[in-house]
Amino acid sequence: MKRYTDAMNEVGFTSEEKQELSARLRQAAQSAPQHTRKPKRHRVRRAVCGALAAALAVTMLTAAAVPAFGDTLRAFFGMPVQSYPVGKSVTQQGWTFTVTDCLADSVTLYVALDAQAPEGTVVDPEDAPELNFDWEFFTSDHTPHNTFSSYKAEFVPEQYQGDNHLPFVITATMGSLEDDMTFDLTIWDIETSEKSLFRANNWATETYEPVQITRIPIEITSTIALADDSAVDIYGRTATLTDLSISPLAVTVRVEGGSCYNHGWVVPTHPEYLLPSARPLIAQGTLENTTCDCDFDLHLKYKDGRMIFIGPSYNDDYQPDKSIVSSWRAGTSCEDGVDAKTRQPNGKNTYVSTNVRFAVPQDLDQIESVIVCGKEYKLR
């Protein structure tokens, strides 16, 4: 190994670069393929030598290429996050698009994307580029899985260095994401308010081929399940809590049966979370509960004693703490078991499910419990 250490000194690595490279070598050694016919020391040595040769070549020839793993998401959130590396790239029309890393739980996905424009491309950060894209998700057997509710891409000016690398973070809120699933990312264009950047030379070309990065893996972050099939007070009676989970990215809660039946036609049990204009109707007992997720009344209790309301709410006087909870809702779905036209039972299983997405990833070690409709569920 000494000759490789000497080589590192000769090419002029800084101490920080040496540390980063050493970390990469350790990771490569730990993830080396497990060939049963070779002794372990040979596997590690070959992985280390191969990784070092590749790292030397990449570092020497493309010193300021793709942003380092985790940098874009760190800038996006304003804090370090435990994302997982991807490193998938596609080059087309002089551009290189790289998914550097991702962060995911069962309902939320963040994708760090570096778009390397042709040399000389400079963008005014105040004229933030807009990424036009689409994607498709697949189960482990590559069956399409498209249950997402919303998605968007945001330019990250804090990570932009004024060069030809344009950093983006793509966010999706979905349902039922799992380990071993994958997604394909299709990029159509990058635009500013004045012009197209990626398709500048062939905007009207009918044979234009979009950029596709395929088989991007999904790895679910740590999630704690809390549901115990207990009864919770909601919609004026009780329903069964069948799902309550918390990850660093979101809280998911679902109740079934009981008061979920016909819940869209009862007076809300938490009117304080509705618009003030609804209060006269509530007083008359004539308001339909069209905002059924408000009855969840969710709070987080932190170990330092803080009690944080995380929603949901449509009343400006009772808003969740925006330093904790994202203003972009993660979605609600429900079934009240009643036919909308006849008002007769439709025979379907009744439920209400909602997700609350955090504004920034939370440290679960600092959270003591989740409180649903006044009932406390401790994380540990």
Coordinates of C-alpha atoms in Angstrom, one line a residue:
M1 CA 0.0 0.0 0.0
K2 CA 3.0 2.3 0.5
R3 CA 3.6 2.8 -3.2
Y4 CA 0.0 4.0 -3.5
T5 CA 0.5 6.4 -0.6
D6 CA 3.6 7.8 -2.3
A7 CA 1.7 8.2 -5.6
M8 CA -1.0 10.2 -3.7
N9 CA 1.7 12.5 -2.4
E10 CA 3.2 12.9 -5.8
V11 CA 0.0 14.1 -7.6
G12 CA -0.5 16.7 -4.9
F13 CA -3.6 15.7 -3.0
T14 CA -4.6 17.9 0.0
S15 CA -5.1 16.3 3.4
E16 CA -8.8 16.6 3.0
E17 CA -8.7 14.9 -0.4
K18 CA -6.6 12.1 1.0
Q19 CA -9.1 11.6 3.8
E20 CA -12.0 11.5 1.3
L21 CA -10.2 9.1 -1.0
S22 CA -9.3 6.8 1.9
A23 CA -13.0 6.8 3.0
R24 CA -14.0 5.9 -0.6
L25 CA -11.4 3.0 -0.6
R26 CA -12.7 1.7 2.7
Q27 CA -16.3 1.8 1.3
A28 CA -15.2 0.1 -1.9
A29 CA -13.4 -2.6 0.1
Q30 CA -16.4 -3.3 2.3
S31 CA -18.7 -3.5 -0.7
A32 CA -16.4 -5.6 -2.9
P33 CA -18.1 -8.6 -4.7
Q34 CA -18.0 -11.8 -2.5
H35 CA -16.4 -14.4 -4.8
T36 CA -16.5 -17.8 -3.1
R37 CA -13.3 -19.1 -4.8
K38 CA -11.0 -16.3 -3.7
P39 CA -9.6 -15.7 -0.2
K40 CA -11.0 -12.5 1.4
R41 CA -7.6 -10.7 1.5
H42 CA -7.4 -11.1 -2.3
R43 CA -10.9 -9.6 -2.8
V44 CA -10.1 -6.6 -0.6
R45 CA -6.7 -6.0 -2.2
R46 CA -8.1 -6.2 -5.7
A47 CA -11.0 -3.9 -4.8
V48 CA -8.7 -1.4 -3.1
C49 CA -6.2 -1.3 -6.0
G50 CA -9.0 -1.0 -8.6
A51 CA -10.8 1.7 -6.6
L52 CA -7.5 3.6 -6.1
A53 CA -6.6 3.5 -9.8
A54 CA -10.1 4.7 -10.7
A55 CA -10.0 7.4 -8.1
L56 CA -6.6 8.6 -9.2
A57 CA -7.7 8.8 -12.8
V58 CA -11.0 10.6 -12.0
T59 CA -9.4 13.0 -9.6
M60 CA -6.5 13.9 -11.9
L61 CA -8.5 14.2 -15.1
T62 CA -11.8 15.6 -13.9
A63 CA -10.8 17.5 -10.7
A64 CA -14.0 19.6 -10.5
A65 CA -16.5 17.4 -12.2
V66 CA -19.6 16.1 -10.5
P67 CA -20.3 17.6 -7.1
A68 CA -19.3 15.4 -4.2
F69 CA -21.8 12.9 -2.8
G70 CA -24.3 14.6 -0.4
D71 CA -23.3 18.2 -1.2
T72 CA -26.4 19.2 -3.1
L73 CA -28.9 17.7 -0.6
R74 CA -26.8 19.3 2.2
A75 CA -27.1 22.7 0.6
F76 CA -30.8 22.1 -0.2
F77 CA -31.7 21.3 3.5
G78 CA -29.1 23.5 5.0
M79 CA -27.8 20.6 7.0
P80 CA -26.0 17.2 6.5
V81 CA -28.3 14.3 5.6
Q82 CA -27.9 10.5 5.4
S83 CA -28.6 10.0 1.7
Y84 CA -27.3 7.0 -0.3
P85 CA -25.0 7.2 -3.3
V86 CA -26.2 6.5 -6.8
G87 CA -23.7 8.0 -9.3
K88 CA -25.6 7.2 -12.5
S89 CA -24.8 9.5 -15.6
V90 CA -26.0 9.9 -19.1
T91 CA -24.3 12.2 -21.7
Q92 CA -26.3 13.7 -24.6
Q93 CA -25.8 16.8 -26.8
G94 CA -22.8 17.9 -24.9
W95 CA -24.6 17.7 -21.6
T96 CA -24.0 15.2 -18.8
F97 CA -26.8 14.5 -16.3
T98 CA -25.8 12.7 -13.1
V99 CA -28.0 11.4 -10.3
T100 CA -25.5 11.7 -7.5
D101 CA -27.5 10.5 -4.5
C102 CA -31.0 10.1 -3.1
L103 CA -32.9 10.1 0.2
A104 CA -36.2 8.2 0.5
D105 CA -38.8 6.7 2.9
S106 CA -42.0 4.9 2.0
V107 CA -43.8 8.1 0.9
T108 CA -41.1 10.7 0.1
L109 CA -38.2 10.7 -2.3
Y110 CA -35.4 13.3 -2.8
V111 CA -33.1 13.1 -5.9
A112 CA -29.9 15.1 -6.2
L113 CA -29.3 15.8 -9.9
D114 CA -26.2 17.5 -11.4
A115 CA -26.7 18.9 -15.0
Q116 CA -23.3 19.6 -16.5
A117 CA -23.8 22.0 -19.4
P118 CA -21.3 22.5 -22.2
E119 CA -18.2 24.5 -21.2
G120 CA -18.9 28.2 -21.0
T121 CA -22.5 27.9 -19.9
V122 CA -23.2 30.4 -17.1
V123 CA -26.6 30.9 -15.5
D124 CA -27.7 33.9 -13.4
P125 CA -28.9 32.3 -10.1
E126 CA -31.7 34.9 -9.9
D127 CA -33.0 33.5 -13.2
A128 CA -33.4 30.0 -11.7
P129 CA -33.4 27.3 -14.3
E130 CA -36.4 25.1 -14.5
L131 CA -36.0 21.4 -15.0
N132 CA -38.7 19.8 -17.2
F133 CA -38.8 16.1 -16.5
D134 CA -41.0 13.0 -15.9
W135 CA -40.4 9.7 -14.3
E136 CA -41.7 6.2 -13.8
F137 CA -41.4 3.9 -10.8
F138 CA -41.1 0.1 -10.9
T139 CA -41.4 -2.7 -8.3
S140 CA -38.6 -5.2 -7.8
D141 CA -39.8 -7.3 -10.7
H142 CA -39.9 -4.1 -12.9
T143 CA -43.7 -3.8 -12.9
P144 CA -44.8 -0.2 -13.2
H145 CA -45.7 1.5 -9.9
N146 CA -47.1 5.0 -10.4
T147 CA -48.9 6.0 -7.3
F148 CA -47.2 9.3 -6.7
S149 CA -49.3 12.3 -5.9
S150 CA -47.1 15.2 -6.7
Y151 CA -43.5 16.0 -7.7
K152 CA -41.3 19.0 -8.5
A153 CA -37.7 20.0 -9.2
E154 CA -35.9 22.9 -7.5
F155 CA -32.7 24.7 -8.6
V156 CA -30.3 24.9 -5.6
P157 CA -28.5 28.3 -5.8
E158 CA -26.5 27.7 -2.6
Q159 CA -24.7 24.8 -4.4
Y160 CA -24.2 26.7 -7.7
Q161 CA -20.6 27.8 -8.1
G162 CA -21.1 30.0 -11.2
D163 CA -19.7 27.3 -13.5
N164 CA -21.4 25.0 -15.9
H165 CA -22.8 22.6 -13.2
L166 CA -26.5 23.2 -12.5
P167 CA -27.6 21.5 -9.2
F168 CA -31.2 20.4 -8.8
V169 CA -33.2 18.5 -6.2
I170 CA -36.2 16.6 -7.3
T171 CA -38.9 15.8 -4.7
A172 CA -41.8 13.4 -5.0
T173 CA -44.5 12.4 -2.5
M174 CA -45.8 8.9 -3.3
G175 CA -47.2 5.8 -1.7
S176 CA -45.7 2.4 -0.9
L177 CA -42.1 3.0 -1.9
E178 CA -40.0 0.0 -0.9
D179 CA -36.4 -1.2 -0.9
D180 CA -35.3 -2.8 -4.2
M181 CA -37.7 -0.6 -6.2
T182 CA -36.3 1.5 -9.0
F183 CA -37.3 4.5 -11.1
D184 CA -36.4 5.9 -14.5
L185 CA -35.8 9.6 -14.9
T186 CA -36.7 11.3 -18.2
I187 CA -35.3 14.8 -18.7
W188 CA -37.0 16.9 -21.5
D189 CA -35.4 20.3 -21.1
I190 CA -33.8 23.0 -18.9
E191 CA -35.2 26.5 -19.3
T192 CA -34.8 29.9 -17.8
S193 CA -37.4 32.7 -18.2
E194 CA -35.8 33.8 -21.4
K195 CA -34.6 30.6 -23.2
S196 CA -34.2 26.9 -23.4
L197 CA -30.8 25.8 -22.3
F198 CA -30.6 22.1 -23.1
R199 CA -32.7 22.2 -26.3
A200 CA -31.5 25.5 -27.5
N201 CA -30.3 24.2 -30.9
N202 CA -33.2 21.8 -31.7
W203 CA -36.3 23.2 -30.0
A204 CA -38.5 22.5 -33.0
T205 CA -36.9 19.2 -33.9
E206 CA -39.7 16.5 -34.0
T207 CA -37.2 13.7 -33.6
Y208 CA -35.8 15.0 -30.4
E209 CA -34.8 12.2 -27.9
P210 CA -35.1 13.0 -24.2
V211 CA -32.4 12.1 -21.8
Q212 CA -33.2 8.9 -19.8
I213 CA -31.4 7.7 -16.7
T214 CA -32.8 4.2 -15.9
R215 CA -32.9 1.7 -13.1
I216 CA -32.1 4.2 -10.3
P217 CA -32.3 2.3 -7.0
I218 CA -34.5 3.2 -4.0
E219 CA -33.2 2.6 -0.5
I220 CA -35.6 3.3 2.3
T221 CA -34.2 5.2 5.3
S222 CA -34.9 4.1 8.9
T223 CA -38.6 4.1 9.8
I224 CA -40.2 3.3 13.1
A225 CA -43.7 1.7 13.2
L226 CA -45.9 2.7 16.1
A227 CA -49.4 1.5 15.3
D228 CA -50.9 -1.0 17.7
D229 CA -54.5 -1.4 16.3
S230 CA -55.8 0.8 19.2
A231 CA -58.9 2.9 19.0
V232 CA -58.6 6.7 18.5
D233 CA -61.2 9.3 19.0
I234 CA -61.9 10.8 15.5
Y235 CA -65.0 12.0 13.6
G236 CA -67.1 12.1 16.7
R237 CA -66.6 8.4 17.6
T238 CA -63.7 6.0 17.3
A239 CA -61.7 4.3 14.5
T240 CA -58.8 1.8 14.6
L241 CA -55.3 3.1 14.1
T242 CA -53.8 0.6 11.6
D243 CA -50.7 2.5 10.5
L244 CA -48.6 5.0 12.3
S245 CA -45.0 5.4 11.3
I246 CA -42.3 8.0 11.5
S247 CA -39.1 8.4 9.5
P248 CA -36.6 11.3 9.3
L249 CA -38.7 12.5 6.4
A250 CA -42.4 12.2 7.3
V251 CA -45.1 10.9 9.5
T252 CA -47.7 8.5 8.1
V253 CA -51.0 7.8 9.8
R254 CA -54.1 5.7 8.8
V255 CA -57.3 4.9 10.6
E256 CA -59.9 2.3 9.4
G257 CA -63.5 1.3 10.2
G258 CA -65.7 2.7 12.9
S259 CA -66.2 6.4 12.5
C260 CA -64.5 6.5 9.1
Y261 CA -67.9 5.4 7.7
N262 CA -69.6 8.4 6.2
H263 CA -67.0 10.7 7.8
G264 CA -67.5 13.2 5.0
W265 CA -71.0 14.1 6.3
V266 CA -70.2 14.8 10.0
V267 CA -69.4 18.0 11.8
P268 CA -65.5 18.3 12.2
T269 CA -64.2 17.4 15.6
H270 CA -61.4 19.9 15.2
P271 CA -63.0 23.0 13.7
E272 CA -60.1 25.2 14.9
Y273 CA -58.1 23.8 12.1
L274 CA -60.6 24.9 9.4
L275 CA -61.0 28.3 7.8
P276 CA -62.6 30.9 10.1
S277 CA -65.4 31.4 7.5
A278 CA -66.5 27.8 8.3
R279 CA -67.3 28.5 11.9
P280 CA -70.9 29.8 11.5
L281 CA -71.7 26.6 9.6
I282 CA -70.0 24.5 12.3
A283 CA -72.1 26.3 14.9
Q284 CA -75.2 25.4 12.9
G285 CA -74.1 21.8 12.6
T286 CA -74.5 21.9 8.8
L287 CA -70.8 21.8 7.6
E288 CA -69.7 18.8 5.6
N289 CA -66.4 17.5 6.7
T290 CA -64.7 17.9 3.3
T291 CA -61.3 18.4 5.0
C292 CA -61.4 15.1 6.8
D293 CA -57.6 15.0 7.4
C294 CA -57.9 17.9 9.9
D295 CA -59.5 15.6 12.4
F296 CA -56.2 13.7 12.9
D297 CA -54.8 16.5 15.2
L298 CA -51.1 15.4 15.0
H299 CA -48.4 16.5 17.4
L300 CA -44.7 15.6 17.9
K301 CA -43.3 15.5 21.4
Y302 CA -39.5 16.1 21.6
K303 CA -37.3 14.8 24.4
D304 CA -36.4 18.4 25.3
G305 CA -40.0 19.0 26.2
R306 CA -41.3 20.8 23.1
M307 CA -44.7 19.9 21.9
I308 CA -45.0 20.7 18.1
F309 CA -48.3 20.8 16.2
I310 CA -47.7 19.2 12.8
G311 CA -51.2 19.5 11.4
P312 CA -53.0 19.2 9.3
S313 CA -54.6 22.6 9.3
Y314 CA -56.2 25.1 6.9
N315 CA -56.5 27.9 9.4
D316 CA -53.8 30.6 9.4
D317 CA -54.2 30.9 13.1
Y318 CA -53.3 27.3 13.8
Q319 CA -50.5 26.6 11.4
P320 CA -47.9 23.8 12.0
D321 CA -44.4 24.9 12.9
K322 CA -42.9 25.6 9.4
S323 CA -39.4 25.0 10.7
I324 CA -40.5 21.4 11.3
V325 CA -43.3 20.7 8.8
S326 CA -43.1 21.4 5.0
S327 CA -45.8 23.6 3.5
W328 CA -46.0 21.1 0.7
R329 CA -48.5 18.5 1.8
A330 CA -47.6 14.8 1.3
G331 CA -51.2 13.8 0.4
T332 CA -54.4 12.4 1.9
S333 CA -56.6 9.6 0.7
C334 CA -59.9 8.2 2.1
E335 CA -63.0 6.0 1.6
D336 CA -66.2 6.8 3.5
G337 CA -68.1 3.7 2.4
V338 CA -71.0 5.7 1.0
D339 CA -72.1 6.2 -2.7
A340 CA -71.8 9.9 -3.5
K341 CA -75.1 9.9 -5.5
T342 CA -77.4 7.6 -3.6
R343 CA -75.9 8.2 -0.1
Q344 CA -76.2 4.4 0.4
P345 CA -73.4 2.1 1.6
N346 CA -71.1 1.0 -1.2
G347 CA -69.6 -2.0 0.6
K348 CA -66.0 -0.6 0.5
N349 CA -63.6 -0.7 3.4
T350 CA -63.6 2.7 5.1
Y351 CA -60.3 4.5 6.0
V352 CA -58.6 7.8 6.1
S353 CA -54.8 8.1 5.5
T354 CA -52.5 11.1 5.5
N355 CA -48.8 11.9 5.4
V356 CA -47.1 14.9 6.9
R357 CA -43.7 15.7 5.3
F358 CA -41.0 17.4 7.3
A359 CA -39.4 20.6 6.1
V360 CA -35.9 19.2 7.0
P361 CA -35.0 15.7 8.0
Q362 CA -35.6 15.0 11.7
D363 CA -33.3 13.3 14.2
L364 CA -35.6 10.5 15.5
D365 CA -33.3 10.1 18.6
Q366 CA -34.6 13.5 19.7
I367 CA -38.3 12.7 19.3
E368 CA -40.1 11.0 22.2
S369 CA -43.5 10.3 20.7
V370 CA -46.2 11.0 18.1
I371 CA -49.6 12.1 19.4
V372 CA -52.6 11.2 17.4
C373 CA -56.0 12.7 18.4
G374 CA -54.7 13.1 22.0
K375 CA -53.3 9.6 22.3
E376 CA -49.5 9.3 22.7
Y377 CA -47.4 6.7 20.9
K378 CA -43.8 6.5 22.1
L379 CA -41.0 5.9 19.6
R380 CA -39.0 3.6 21.9

